[in-house]
Structure formats: C-alpha cells, structure tokens
PDB file of C-alpha atoms in Angstrom:
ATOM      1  CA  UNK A1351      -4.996-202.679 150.721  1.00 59.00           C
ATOM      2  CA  UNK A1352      -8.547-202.953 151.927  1.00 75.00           C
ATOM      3  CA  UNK A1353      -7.441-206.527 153.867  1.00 82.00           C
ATOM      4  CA  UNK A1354      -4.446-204.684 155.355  1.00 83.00           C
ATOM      5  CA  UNK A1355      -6.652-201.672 156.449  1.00 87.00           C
ATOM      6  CA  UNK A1356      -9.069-204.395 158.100  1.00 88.00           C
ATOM      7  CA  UNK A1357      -6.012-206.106 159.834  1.00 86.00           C
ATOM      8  CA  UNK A1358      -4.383-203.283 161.713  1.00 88.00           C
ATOM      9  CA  UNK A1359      -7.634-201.862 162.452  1.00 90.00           C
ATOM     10  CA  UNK A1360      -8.603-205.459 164.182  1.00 91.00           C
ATOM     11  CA  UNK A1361      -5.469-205.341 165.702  1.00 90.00           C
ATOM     12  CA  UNK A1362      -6.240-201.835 167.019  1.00 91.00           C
ATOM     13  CA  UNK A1363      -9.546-202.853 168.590  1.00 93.00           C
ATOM     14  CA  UNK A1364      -8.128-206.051 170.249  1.00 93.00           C
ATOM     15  CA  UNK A1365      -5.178-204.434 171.715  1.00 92.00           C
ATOM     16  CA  UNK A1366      -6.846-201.034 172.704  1.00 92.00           C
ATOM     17  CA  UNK A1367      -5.864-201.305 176.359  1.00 93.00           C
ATOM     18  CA  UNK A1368      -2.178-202.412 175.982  1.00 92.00           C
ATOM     19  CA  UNK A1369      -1.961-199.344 173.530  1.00 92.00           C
ATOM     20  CA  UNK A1370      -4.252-197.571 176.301  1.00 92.00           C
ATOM     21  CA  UNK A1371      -0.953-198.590 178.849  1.00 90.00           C
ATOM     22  CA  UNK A1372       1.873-197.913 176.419  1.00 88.00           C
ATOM     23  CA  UNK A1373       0.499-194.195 175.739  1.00 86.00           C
ATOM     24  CA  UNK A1374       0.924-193.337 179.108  1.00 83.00           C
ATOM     25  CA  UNK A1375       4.514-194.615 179.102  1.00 81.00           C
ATOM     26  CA  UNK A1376       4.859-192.257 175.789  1.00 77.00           C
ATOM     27  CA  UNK A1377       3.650-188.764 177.329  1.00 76.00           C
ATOM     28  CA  UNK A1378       6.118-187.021 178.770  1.00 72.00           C
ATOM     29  CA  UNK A1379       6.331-187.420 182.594  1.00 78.00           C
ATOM     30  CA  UNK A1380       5.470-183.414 183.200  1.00 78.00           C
ATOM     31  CA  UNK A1381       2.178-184.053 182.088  1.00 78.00           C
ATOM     32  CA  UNK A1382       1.856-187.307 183.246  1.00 82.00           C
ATOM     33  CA  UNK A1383       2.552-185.680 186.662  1.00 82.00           C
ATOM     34  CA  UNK A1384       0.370-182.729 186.550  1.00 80.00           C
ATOM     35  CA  UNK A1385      -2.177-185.225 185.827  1.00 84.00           C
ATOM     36  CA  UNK A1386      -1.549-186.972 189.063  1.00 84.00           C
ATOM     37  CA  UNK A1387      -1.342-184.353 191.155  1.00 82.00           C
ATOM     38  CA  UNK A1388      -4.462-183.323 189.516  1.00 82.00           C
ATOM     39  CA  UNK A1389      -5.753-186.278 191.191  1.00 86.00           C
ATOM     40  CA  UNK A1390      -7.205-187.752 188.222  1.00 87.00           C
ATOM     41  CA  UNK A1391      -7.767-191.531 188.585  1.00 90.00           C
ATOM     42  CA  UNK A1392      -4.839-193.349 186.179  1.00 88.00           C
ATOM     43  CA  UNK A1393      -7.512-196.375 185.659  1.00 90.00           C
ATOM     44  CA  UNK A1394     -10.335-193.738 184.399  1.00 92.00           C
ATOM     45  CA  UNK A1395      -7.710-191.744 181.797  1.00 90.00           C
ATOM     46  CA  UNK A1396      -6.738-195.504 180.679  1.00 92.00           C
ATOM     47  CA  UNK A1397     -10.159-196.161 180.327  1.00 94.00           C
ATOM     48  CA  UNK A1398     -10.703-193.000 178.331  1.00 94.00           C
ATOM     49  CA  UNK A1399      -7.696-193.831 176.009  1.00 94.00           C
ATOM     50  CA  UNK A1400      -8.562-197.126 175.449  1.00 95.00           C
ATOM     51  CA  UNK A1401     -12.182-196.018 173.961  1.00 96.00           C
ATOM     52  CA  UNK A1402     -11.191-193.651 171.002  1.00 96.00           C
ATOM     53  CA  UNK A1403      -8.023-196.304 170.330  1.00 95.00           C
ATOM     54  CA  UNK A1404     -11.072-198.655 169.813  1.00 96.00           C
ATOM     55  CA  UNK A1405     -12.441-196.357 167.675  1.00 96.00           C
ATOM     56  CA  UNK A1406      -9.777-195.209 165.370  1.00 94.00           C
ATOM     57  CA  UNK A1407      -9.005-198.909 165.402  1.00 93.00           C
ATOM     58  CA  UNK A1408     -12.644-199.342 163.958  1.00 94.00           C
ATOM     59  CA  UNK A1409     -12.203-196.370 161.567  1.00 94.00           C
ATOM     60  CA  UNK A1410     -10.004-198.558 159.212  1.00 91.00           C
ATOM     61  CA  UNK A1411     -12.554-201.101 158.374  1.00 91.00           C
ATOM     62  CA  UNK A1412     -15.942-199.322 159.576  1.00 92.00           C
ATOM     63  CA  UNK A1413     -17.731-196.507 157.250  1.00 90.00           C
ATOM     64  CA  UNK A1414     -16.758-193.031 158.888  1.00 87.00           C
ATOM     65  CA  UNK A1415     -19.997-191.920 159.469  1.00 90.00           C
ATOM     66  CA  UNK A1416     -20.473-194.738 161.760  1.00 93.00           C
ATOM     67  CA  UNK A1417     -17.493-193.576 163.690  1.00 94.00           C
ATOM     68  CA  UNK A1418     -17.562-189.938 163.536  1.00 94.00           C
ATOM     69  CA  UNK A1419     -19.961-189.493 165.962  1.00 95.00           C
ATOM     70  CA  UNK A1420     -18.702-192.061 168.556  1.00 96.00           C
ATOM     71  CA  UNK A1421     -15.574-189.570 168.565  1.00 96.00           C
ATOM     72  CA  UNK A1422     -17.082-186.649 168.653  1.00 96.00           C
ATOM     73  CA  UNK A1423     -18.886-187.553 171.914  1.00 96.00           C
ATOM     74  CA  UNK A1424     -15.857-189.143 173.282  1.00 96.00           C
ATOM     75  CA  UNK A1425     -14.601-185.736 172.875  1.00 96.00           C
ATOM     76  CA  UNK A1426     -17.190-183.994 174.410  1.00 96.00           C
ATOM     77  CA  UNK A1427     -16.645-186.365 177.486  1.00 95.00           C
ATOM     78  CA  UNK A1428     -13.035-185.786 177.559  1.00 94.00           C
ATOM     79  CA  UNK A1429     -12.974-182.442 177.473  1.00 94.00           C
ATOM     80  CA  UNK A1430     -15.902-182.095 180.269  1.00 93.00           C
ATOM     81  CA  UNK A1431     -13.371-184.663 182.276  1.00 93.00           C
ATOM     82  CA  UNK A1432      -9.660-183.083 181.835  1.00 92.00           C
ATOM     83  CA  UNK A1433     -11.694-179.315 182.617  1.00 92.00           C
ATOM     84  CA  UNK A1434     -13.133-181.653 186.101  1.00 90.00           C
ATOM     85  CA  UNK A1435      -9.257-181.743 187.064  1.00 90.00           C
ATOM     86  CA  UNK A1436      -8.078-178.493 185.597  1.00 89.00           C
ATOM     87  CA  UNK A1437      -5.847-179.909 182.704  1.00 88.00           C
ATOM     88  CA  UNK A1438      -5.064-177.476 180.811  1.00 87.00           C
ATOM     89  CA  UNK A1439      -5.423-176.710 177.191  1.00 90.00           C
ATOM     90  CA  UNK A1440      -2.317-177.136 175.804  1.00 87.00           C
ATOM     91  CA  UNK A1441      -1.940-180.007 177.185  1.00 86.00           C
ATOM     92  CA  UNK A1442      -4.821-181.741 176.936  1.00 88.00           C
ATOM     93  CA  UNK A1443      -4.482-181.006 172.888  1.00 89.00           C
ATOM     94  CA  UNK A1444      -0.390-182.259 172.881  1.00 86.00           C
ATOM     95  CA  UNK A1445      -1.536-185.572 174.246  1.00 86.00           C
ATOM     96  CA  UNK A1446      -4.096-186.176 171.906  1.00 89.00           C
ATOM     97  CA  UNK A1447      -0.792-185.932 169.218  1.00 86.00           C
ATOM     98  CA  UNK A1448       0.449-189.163 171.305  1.00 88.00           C
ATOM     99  CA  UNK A1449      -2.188-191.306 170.067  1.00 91.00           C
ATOM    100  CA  UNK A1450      -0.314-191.235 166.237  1.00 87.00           C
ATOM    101  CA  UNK A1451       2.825-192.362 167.851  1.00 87.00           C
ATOM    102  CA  UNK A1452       1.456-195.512 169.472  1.00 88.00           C
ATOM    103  CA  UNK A1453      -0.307-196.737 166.629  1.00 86.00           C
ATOM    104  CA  UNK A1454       3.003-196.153 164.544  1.00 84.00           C
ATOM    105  CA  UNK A1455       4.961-197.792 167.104  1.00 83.00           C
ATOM    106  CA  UNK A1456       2.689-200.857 167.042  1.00 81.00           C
ATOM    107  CA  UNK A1457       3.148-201.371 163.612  1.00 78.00           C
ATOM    108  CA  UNK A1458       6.687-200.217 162.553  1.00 76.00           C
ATOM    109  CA  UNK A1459       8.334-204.007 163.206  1.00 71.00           C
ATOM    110  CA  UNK A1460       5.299-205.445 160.224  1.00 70.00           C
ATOM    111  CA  UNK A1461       6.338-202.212 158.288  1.00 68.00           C
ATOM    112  CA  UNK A1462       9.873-202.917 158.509  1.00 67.00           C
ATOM    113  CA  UNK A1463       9.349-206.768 157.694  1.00 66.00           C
ATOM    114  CA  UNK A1464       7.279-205.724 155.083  1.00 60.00           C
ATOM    115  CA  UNK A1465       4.203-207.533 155.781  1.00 67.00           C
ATOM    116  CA  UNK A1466       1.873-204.848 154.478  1.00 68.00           C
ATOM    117  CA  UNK A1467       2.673-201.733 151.682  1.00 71.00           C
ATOM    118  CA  UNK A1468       4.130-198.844 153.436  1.00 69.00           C
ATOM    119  CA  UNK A1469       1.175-196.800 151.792  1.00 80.00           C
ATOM    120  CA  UNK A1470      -1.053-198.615 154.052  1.00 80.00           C
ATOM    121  CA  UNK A1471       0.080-196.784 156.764  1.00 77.00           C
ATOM    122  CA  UNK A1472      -0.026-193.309 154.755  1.00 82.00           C
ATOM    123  CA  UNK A1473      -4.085-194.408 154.033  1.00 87.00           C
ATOM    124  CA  UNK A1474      -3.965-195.245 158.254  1.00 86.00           C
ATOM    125  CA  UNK A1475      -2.827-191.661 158.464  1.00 87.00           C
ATOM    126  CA  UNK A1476      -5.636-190.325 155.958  1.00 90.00           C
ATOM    127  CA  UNK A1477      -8.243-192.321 157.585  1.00 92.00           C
ATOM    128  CA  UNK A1478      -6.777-191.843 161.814  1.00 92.00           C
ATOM    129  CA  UNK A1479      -5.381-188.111 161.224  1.00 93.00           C
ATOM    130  CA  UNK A1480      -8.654-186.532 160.504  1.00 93.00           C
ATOM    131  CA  UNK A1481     -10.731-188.137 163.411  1.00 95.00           C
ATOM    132  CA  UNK A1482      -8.155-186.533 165.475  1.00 95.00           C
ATOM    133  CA  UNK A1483      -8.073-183.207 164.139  1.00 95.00           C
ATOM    134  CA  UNK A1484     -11.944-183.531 165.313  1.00 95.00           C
ATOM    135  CA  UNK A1485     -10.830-184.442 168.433  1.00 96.00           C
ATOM    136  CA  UNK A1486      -8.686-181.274 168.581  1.00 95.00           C
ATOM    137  CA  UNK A1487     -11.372-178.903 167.687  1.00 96.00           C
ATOM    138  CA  UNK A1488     -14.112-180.140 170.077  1.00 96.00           C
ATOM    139  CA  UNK A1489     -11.467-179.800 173.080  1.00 95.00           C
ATOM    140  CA  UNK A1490     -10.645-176.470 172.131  1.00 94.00           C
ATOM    141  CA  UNK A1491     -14.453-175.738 171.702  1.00 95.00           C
ATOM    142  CA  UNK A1492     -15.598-176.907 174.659  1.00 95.00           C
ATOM    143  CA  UNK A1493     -12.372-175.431 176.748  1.00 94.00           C
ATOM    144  CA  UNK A1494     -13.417-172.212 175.016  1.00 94.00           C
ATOM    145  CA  UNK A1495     -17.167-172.090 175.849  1.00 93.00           C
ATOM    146  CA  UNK A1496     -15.904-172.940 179.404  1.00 92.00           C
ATOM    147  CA  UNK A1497     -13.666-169.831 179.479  1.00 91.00           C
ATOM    148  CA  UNK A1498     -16.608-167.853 178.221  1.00 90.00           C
ATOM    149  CA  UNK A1499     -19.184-168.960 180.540  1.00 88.00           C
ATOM    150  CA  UNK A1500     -16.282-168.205 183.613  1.00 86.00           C
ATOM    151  CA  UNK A1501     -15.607-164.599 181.985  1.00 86.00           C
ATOM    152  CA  UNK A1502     -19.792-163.669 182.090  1.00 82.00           C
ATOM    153  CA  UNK A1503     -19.998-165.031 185.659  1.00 78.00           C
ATOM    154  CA  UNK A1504     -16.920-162.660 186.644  1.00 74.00           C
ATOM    155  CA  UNK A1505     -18.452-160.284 184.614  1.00 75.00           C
ATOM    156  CA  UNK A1506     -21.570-160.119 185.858  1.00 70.00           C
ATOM    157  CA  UNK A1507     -20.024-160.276 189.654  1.00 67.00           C
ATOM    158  CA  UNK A1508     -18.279-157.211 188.405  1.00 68.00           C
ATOM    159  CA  UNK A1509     -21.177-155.416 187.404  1.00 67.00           C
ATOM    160  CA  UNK A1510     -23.324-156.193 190.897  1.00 63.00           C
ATOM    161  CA  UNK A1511     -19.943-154.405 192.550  1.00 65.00           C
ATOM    162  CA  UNK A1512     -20.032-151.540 190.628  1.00 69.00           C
ATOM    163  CA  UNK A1513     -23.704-151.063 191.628  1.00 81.00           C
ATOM    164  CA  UNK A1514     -23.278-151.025 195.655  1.00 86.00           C
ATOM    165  CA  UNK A1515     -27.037-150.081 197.629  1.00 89.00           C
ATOM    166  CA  UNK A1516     -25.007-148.716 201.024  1.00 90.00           C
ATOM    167  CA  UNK A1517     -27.413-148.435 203.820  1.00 92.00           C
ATOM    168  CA  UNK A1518     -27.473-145.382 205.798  1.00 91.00           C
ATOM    169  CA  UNK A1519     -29.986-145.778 208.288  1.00 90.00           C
ATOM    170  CA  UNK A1520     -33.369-147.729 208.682  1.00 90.00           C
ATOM    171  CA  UNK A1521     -35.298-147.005 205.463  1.00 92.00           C
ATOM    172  CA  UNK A1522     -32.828-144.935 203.508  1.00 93.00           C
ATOM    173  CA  UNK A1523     -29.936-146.159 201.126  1.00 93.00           C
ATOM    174  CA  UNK A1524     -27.311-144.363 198.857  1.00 93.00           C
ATOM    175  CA  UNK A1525     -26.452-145.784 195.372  1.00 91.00           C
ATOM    176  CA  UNK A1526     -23.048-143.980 194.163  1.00 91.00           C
ATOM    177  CA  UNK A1527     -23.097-144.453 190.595  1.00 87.00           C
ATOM    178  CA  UNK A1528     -19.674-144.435 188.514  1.00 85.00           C
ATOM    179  CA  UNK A1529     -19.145-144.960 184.928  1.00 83.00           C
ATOM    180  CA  UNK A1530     -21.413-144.500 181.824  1.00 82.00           C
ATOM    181  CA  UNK A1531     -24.573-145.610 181.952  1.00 80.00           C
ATOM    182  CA  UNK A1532     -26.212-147.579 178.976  1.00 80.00           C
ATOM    183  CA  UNK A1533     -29.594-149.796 178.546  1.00 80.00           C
ATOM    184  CA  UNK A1534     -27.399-152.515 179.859  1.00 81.00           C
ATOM    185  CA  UNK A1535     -26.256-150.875 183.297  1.00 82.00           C
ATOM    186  CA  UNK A1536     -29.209-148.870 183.450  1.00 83.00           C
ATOM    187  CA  UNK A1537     -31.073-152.511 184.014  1.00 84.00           C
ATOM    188  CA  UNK A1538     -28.746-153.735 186.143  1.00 86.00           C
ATOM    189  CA  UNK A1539     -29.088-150.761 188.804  1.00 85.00           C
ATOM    190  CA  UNK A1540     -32.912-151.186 188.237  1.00 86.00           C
ATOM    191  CA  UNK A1541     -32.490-154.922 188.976  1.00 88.00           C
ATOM    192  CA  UNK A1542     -30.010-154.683 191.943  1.00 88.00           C
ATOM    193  CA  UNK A1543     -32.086-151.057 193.297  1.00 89.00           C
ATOM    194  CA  UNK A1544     -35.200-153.157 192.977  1.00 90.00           C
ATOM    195  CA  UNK A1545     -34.161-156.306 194.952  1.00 90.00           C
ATOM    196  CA  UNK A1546     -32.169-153.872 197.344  1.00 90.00           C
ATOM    197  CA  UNK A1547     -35.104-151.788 197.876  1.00 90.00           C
ATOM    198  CA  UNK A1548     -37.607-154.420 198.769  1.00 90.00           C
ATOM    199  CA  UNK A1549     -34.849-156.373 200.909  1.00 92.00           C
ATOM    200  CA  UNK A1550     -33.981-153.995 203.075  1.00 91.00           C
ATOM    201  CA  UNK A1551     -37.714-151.991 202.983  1.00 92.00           C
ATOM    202  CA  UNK A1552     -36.673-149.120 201.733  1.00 92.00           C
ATOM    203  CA  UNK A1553     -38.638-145.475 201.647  1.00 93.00           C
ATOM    204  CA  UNK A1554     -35.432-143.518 199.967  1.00 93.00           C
ATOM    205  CA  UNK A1555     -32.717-144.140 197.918  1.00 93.00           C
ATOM    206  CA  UNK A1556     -30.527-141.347 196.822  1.00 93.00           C
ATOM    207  CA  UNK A1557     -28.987-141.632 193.679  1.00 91.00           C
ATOM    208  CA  UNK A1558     -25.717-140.040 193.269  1.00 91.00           C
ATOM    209  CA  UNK A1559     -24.605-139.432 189.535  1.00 88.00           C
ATOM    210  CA  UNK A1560     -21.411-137.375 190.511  1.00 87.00           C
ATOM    211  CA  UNK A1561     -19.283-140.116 188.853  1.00 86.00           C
ATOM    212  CA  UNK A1562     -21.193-140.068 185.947  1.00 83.00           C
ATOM    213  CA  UNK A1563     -18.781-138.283 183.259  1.00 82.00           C
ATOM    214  CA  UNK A1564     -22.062-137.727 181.038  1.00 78.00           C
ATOM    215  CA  UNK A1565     -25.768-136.943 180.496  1.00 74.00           C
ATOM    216  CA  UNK A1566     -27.176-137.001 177.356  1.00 75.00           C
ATOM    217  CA  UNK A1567     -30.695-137.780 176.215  1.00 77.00           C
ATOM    218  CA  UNK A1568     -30.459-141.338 176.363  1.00 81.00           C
ATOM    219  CA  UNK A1569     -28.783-141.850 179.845  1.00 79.00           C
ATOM    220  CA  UNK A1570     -30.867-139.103 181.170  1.00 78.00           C
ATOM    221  CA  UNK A1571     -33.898-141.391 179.691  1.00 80.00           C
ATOM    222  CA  UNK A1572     -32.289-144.078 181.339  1.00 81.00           C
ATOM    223  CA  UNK A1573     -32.164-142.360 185.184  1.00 81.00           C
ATOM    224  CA  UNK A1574     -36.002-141.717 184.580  1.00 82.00           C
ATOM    225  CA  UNK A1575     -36.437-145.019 184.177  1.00 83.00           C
ATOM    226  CA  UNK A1576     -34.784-146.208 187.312  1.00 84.00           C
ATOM    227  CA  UNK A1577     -36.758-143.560 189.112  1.00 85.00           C
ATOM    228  CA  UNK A1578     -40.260-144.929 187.355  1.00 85.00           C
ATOM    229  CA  UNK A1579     -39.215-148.523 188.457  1.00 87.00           C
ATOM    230  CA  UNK A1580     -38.731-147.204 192.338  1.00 88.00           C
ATOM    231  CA  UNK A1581     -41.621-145.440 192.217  1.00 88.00           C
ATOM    232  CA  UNK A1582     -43.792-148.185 191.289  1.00 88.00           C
ATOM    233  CA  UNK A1583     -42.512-149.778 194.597  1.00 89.00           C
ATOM    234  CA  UNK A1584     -43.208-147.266 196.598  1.00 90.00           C
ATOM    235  CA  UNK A1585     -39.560-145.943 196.907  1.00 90.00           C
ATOM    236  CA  UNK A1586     -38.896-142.109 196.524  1.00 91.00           C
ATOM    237  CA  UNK A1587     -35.597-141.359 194.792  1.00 90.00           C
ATOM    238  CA  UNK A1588     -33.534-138.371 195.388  1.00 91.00           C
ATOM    239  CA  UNK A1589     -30.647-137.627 192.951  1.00 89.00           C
ATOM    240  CA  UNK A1590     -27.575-135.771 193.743  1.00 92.00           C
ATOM    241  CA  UNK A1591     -24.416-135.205 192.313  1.00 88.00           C
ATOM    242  CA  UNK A1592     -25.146-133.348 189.061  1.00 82.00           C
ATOM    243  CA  UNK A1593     -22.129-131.508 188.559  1.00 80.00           C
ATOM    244  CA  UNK A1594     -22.123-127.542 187.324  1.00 78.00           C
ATOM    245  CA  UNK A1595     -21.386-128.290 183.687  1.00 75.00           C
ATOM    246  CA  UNK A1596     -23.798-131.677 183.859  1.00 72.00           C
ATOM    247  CA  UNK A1597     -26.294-129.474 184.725  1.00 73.00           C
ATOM    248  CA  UNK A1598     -25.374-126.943 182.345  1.00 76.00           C
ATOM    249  CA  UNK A1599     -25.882-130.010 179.356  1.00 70.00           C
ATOM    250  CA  UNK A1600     -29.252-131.035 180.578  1.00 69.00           C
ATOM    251  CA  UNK A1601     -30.754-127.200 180.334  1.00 72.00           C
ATOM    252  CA  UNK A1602     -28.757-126.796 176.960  1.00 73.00           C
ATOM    253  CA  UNK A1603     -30.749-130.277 175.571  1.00 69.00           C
ATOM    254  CA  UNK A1604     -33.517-129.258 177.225  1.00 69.00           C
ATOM    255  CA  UNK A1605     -33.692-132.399 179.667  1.00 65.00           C
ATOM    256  CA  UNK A1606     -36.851-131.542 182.062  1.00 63.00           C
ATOM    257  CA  UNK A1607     -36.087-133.161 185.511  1.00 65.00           C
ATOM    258  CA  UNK A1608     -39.156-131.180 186.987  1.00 68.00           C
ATOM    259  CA  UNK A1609     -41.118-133.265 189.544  1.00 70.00           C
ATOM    260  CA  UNK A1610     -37.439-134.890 190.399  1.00 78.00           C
ATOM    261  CA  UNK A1611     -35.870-134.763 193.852  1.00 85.00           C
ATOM    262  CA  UNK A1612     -32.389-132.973 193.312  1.00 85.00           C
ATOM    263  CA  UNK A1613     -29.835-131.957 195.766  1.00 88.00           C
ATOM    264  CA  UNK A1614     -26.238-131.305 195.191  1.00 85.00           C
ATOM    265  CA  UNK A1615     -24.681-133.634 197.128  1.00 87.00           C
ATOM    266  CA  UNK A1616     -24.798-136.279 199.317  1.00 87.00           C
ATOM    267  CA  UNK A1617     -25.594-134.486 202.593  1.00 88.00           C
ATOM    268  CA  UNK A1618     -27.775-131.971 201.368  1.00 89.00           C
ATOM    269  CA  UNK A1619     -29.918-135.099 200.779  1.00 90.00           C
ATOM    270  CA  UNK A1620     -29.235-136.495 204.212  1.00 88.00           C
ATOM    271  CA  UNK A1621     -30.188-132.919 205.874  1.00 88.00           C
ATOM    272  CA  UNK A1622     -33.557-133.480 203.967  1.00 88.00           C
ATOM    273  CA  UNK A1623     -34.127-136.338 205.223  1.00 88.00           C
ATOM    274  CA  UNK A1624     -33.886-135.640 209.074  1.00 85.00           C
ATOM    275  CA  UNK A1625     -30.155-135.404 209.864  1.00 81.00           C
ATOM    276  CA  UNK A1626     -28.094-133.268 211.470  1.00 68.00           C
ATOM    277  CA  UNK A1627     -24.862-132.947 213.421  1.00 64.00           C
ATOM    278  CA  UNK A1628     -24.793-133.527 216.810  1.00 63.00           C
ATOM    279  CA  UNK A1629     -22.310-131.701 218.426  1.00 63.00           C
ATOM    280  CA  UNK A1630     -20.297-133.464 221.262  1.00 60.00           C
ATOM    281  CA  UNK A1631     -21.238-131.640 224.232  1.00 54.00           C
ATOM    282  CA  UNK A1632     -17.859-132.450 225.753  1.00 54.00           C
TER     283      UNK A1632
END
C-alpha cells in the first residue's frame, strides 16, 4: 500500500498543473465568473491551485509534519488573495471541496482497472481530507479576523460621529452629548475634545448632557474628568443640559458640581459668553 501511496502521490506532484487546469473546468461557471469579473488573474489562481495539488500530492509519501505547514501558509496566502478580489466566503470554502474531485477523477480509470486496492484511495482520503479541512479553517479564520478588524474601524468611525465638536464662533465650540456615558466614551470625548480643542484653539467648550438619560456616580466621575483634561489645556468648560430630575439625582447622591460652570441650556451659555440677538432694524 505504501508503493501505491508513493505512486499517486508522484503522480500528483508531476501533474499538478494539468490538475491545476482541469479544476477550473470542474467549478461551476458562477464562480468561475465572479472570479473574473473580480478581475483576478486566471494564470495567478492556476498558479495557486497548482501549489497545494503539489502538496497534497507530497502528503502521500512525505511525513505530515513536513507538509502541514507548507499548507497552512498556502492558506494564509490564499485567503489574504481571494479577500484582495472580494471572493467571498462561501465560495472561496466550496472550491476548496473541488480539489477531492480532481484527484478522484485522475485516478478512477487505475481504480476501475484495478491497478491499485480500492482502500488506497480511502488511505488518499485519510491522508488528503484532513490537510483540507485545515485549509477550511484558516480561510474561515482569516475571513473572520478580516470582518472583525472592518467592524472596529466602522465602529470606531461611529463613535468619532457620535462625539461631534460644532464650532460656534472663533474660540468657542458645543459638544452635544447623547447616549450613556462609560470609561470607554468618556475617553473618547476626552480624546476627540482634546484634539478638537487644540485644533481649532479653543477658550470654551460647552458641554451639553441633555441627551444623557443618566447621572450616577460613575458617569458624573467621568464628566469631571473630561473637564480636568480641558482644563489642563487651558480650555474652560461650561455644562448645560442637566435636566430637572438629573439634577434632582445628583443632589439626592450628593454629586458636588461646585466650582463647575452650569447653565440650563444651550443659549443661556451663549448669552454668557457675549451673545445676543440682534434685532433687524428693518
């Protein structure tokens, strides 16, 4: 068995490219098509196909240690390659399932003739289908980490939206803050406020908290903070929007927000700081 194990594996290796060829001809022409209107180069997915044939070719005659790790960076470069041209999962996995039915189809005339035990091929399949299953599991990790690290880029796009520094005139900014705050968001406003602040030179920023639905002791911790940060920069903070029954939670914890610009909204702040309406005289 061990002879017949080292001839089809030979015959693998020497014939990796016209396998290469005749597994294109065996995918189904949707995916062969997406594939080209993907752009991708046919000569570099030959090329591609041709390499792990040549190793699960050497897998039948070679110790599997040898081999393992030649196909698990093959799949690592595969996967990097079909996410290049946006293949996408499902099919990048389903054509990996192809690669069984050429090396059957190569050998099913010598099976048929009986030239070799048909429980050569089953030890092919023990020795081929595992490789394979390897092959399946790195694509799907590495499509998977790819997914994740699109998801935290979004994500974190997200998060600088929710946190918009609106300029209002030369010096002065508004940050409307909605949602819960935790430590997370709380260091995001301080990062974005920061940058913001120094950007556009500022001398106030008024925070509004009126679409904040909560302040306990930890988020009210967590404004203090952000005011600490600005102040270190030499950016006064004024704070408005603390609705009635807010403000009737921070006396009842006994929150102490002395020595801390409030107003209760948005253009009582504005009036402090110099405006006023101009009426048209018209």
């Amino acid at each position: 068995m061990k002879h017949e194990l080292e001839y089809i594996g030979k015959k693998i290796v020497d014939k990796n490219e016209e396998l290469a060829q005749k597994l294109e001809t065996n995918v189904d022409e949707d995916y062969t098509k997406s594939l080209n209107d993907a752009g991708m180069p046919f000569s570099d997915r030959t090329e591609f196909r041709a390499e792990l044939l040549y190793y699960l070719g050497e897998a039948l005659y070679i110790d599997a240690e040898e081999i393992t790790p030649k196909v698990e960076d093959w799949a690592k470069r595969v996967s990097d390659f079909t996410i290049q041209y946006g293949v996408r999962l499902s099919d990048a996995l389903r054509a990996v399932s192809f690669y069984r039915r050429v090396i059957w189809e190569a050998f099913t005339r010598e099976l048929e003739q009986r030239q070799f035990a048909a429980i050569t091929m089953l030890d092919v399949s023990k020795r081929i289908d595992p490789l394979l299953d390897k092959v399946c599991a790195i694509i799907g990790n590495m499509y998977e980490q790819r997914n994740d690290h699109l998801m935290k880029i979004a994500y974190s796009a997200l998060e600088e939206l929710s946190v918009p520094v609106v300029p209002i005139s030369e010096g002065i900014a508004a940050v409307p803050i909605v949602g819960e705050i935790d430590t997370h968001r709380a260091q995001l406003i301080t990062e974005i406020v920061l940058k913001e602040g120094t950007n556009l030179e500022l001398e106030y920023v008024i925070l509004d908290i009126s679409g904040v639905p909560m302040i306990d002791t930890m988020v009210s911790d967590q404004i203090f903070q952000i005011l600490k940060a600005l102040s270190l920069i030499g950016v006064e903070a004024i704070i408005t929007g603390i609705r009635p029954e807010v403000a009737q939670t921070i006396g009842n914890l006994g929150l102490d927000y002395k020595g801390v610009t409030t107003r209760a909204n948005l253009q009582q702040a504005l009036t402090q700081l110099g405006f006023k309406r101009i009426e048209n005289s018209n």
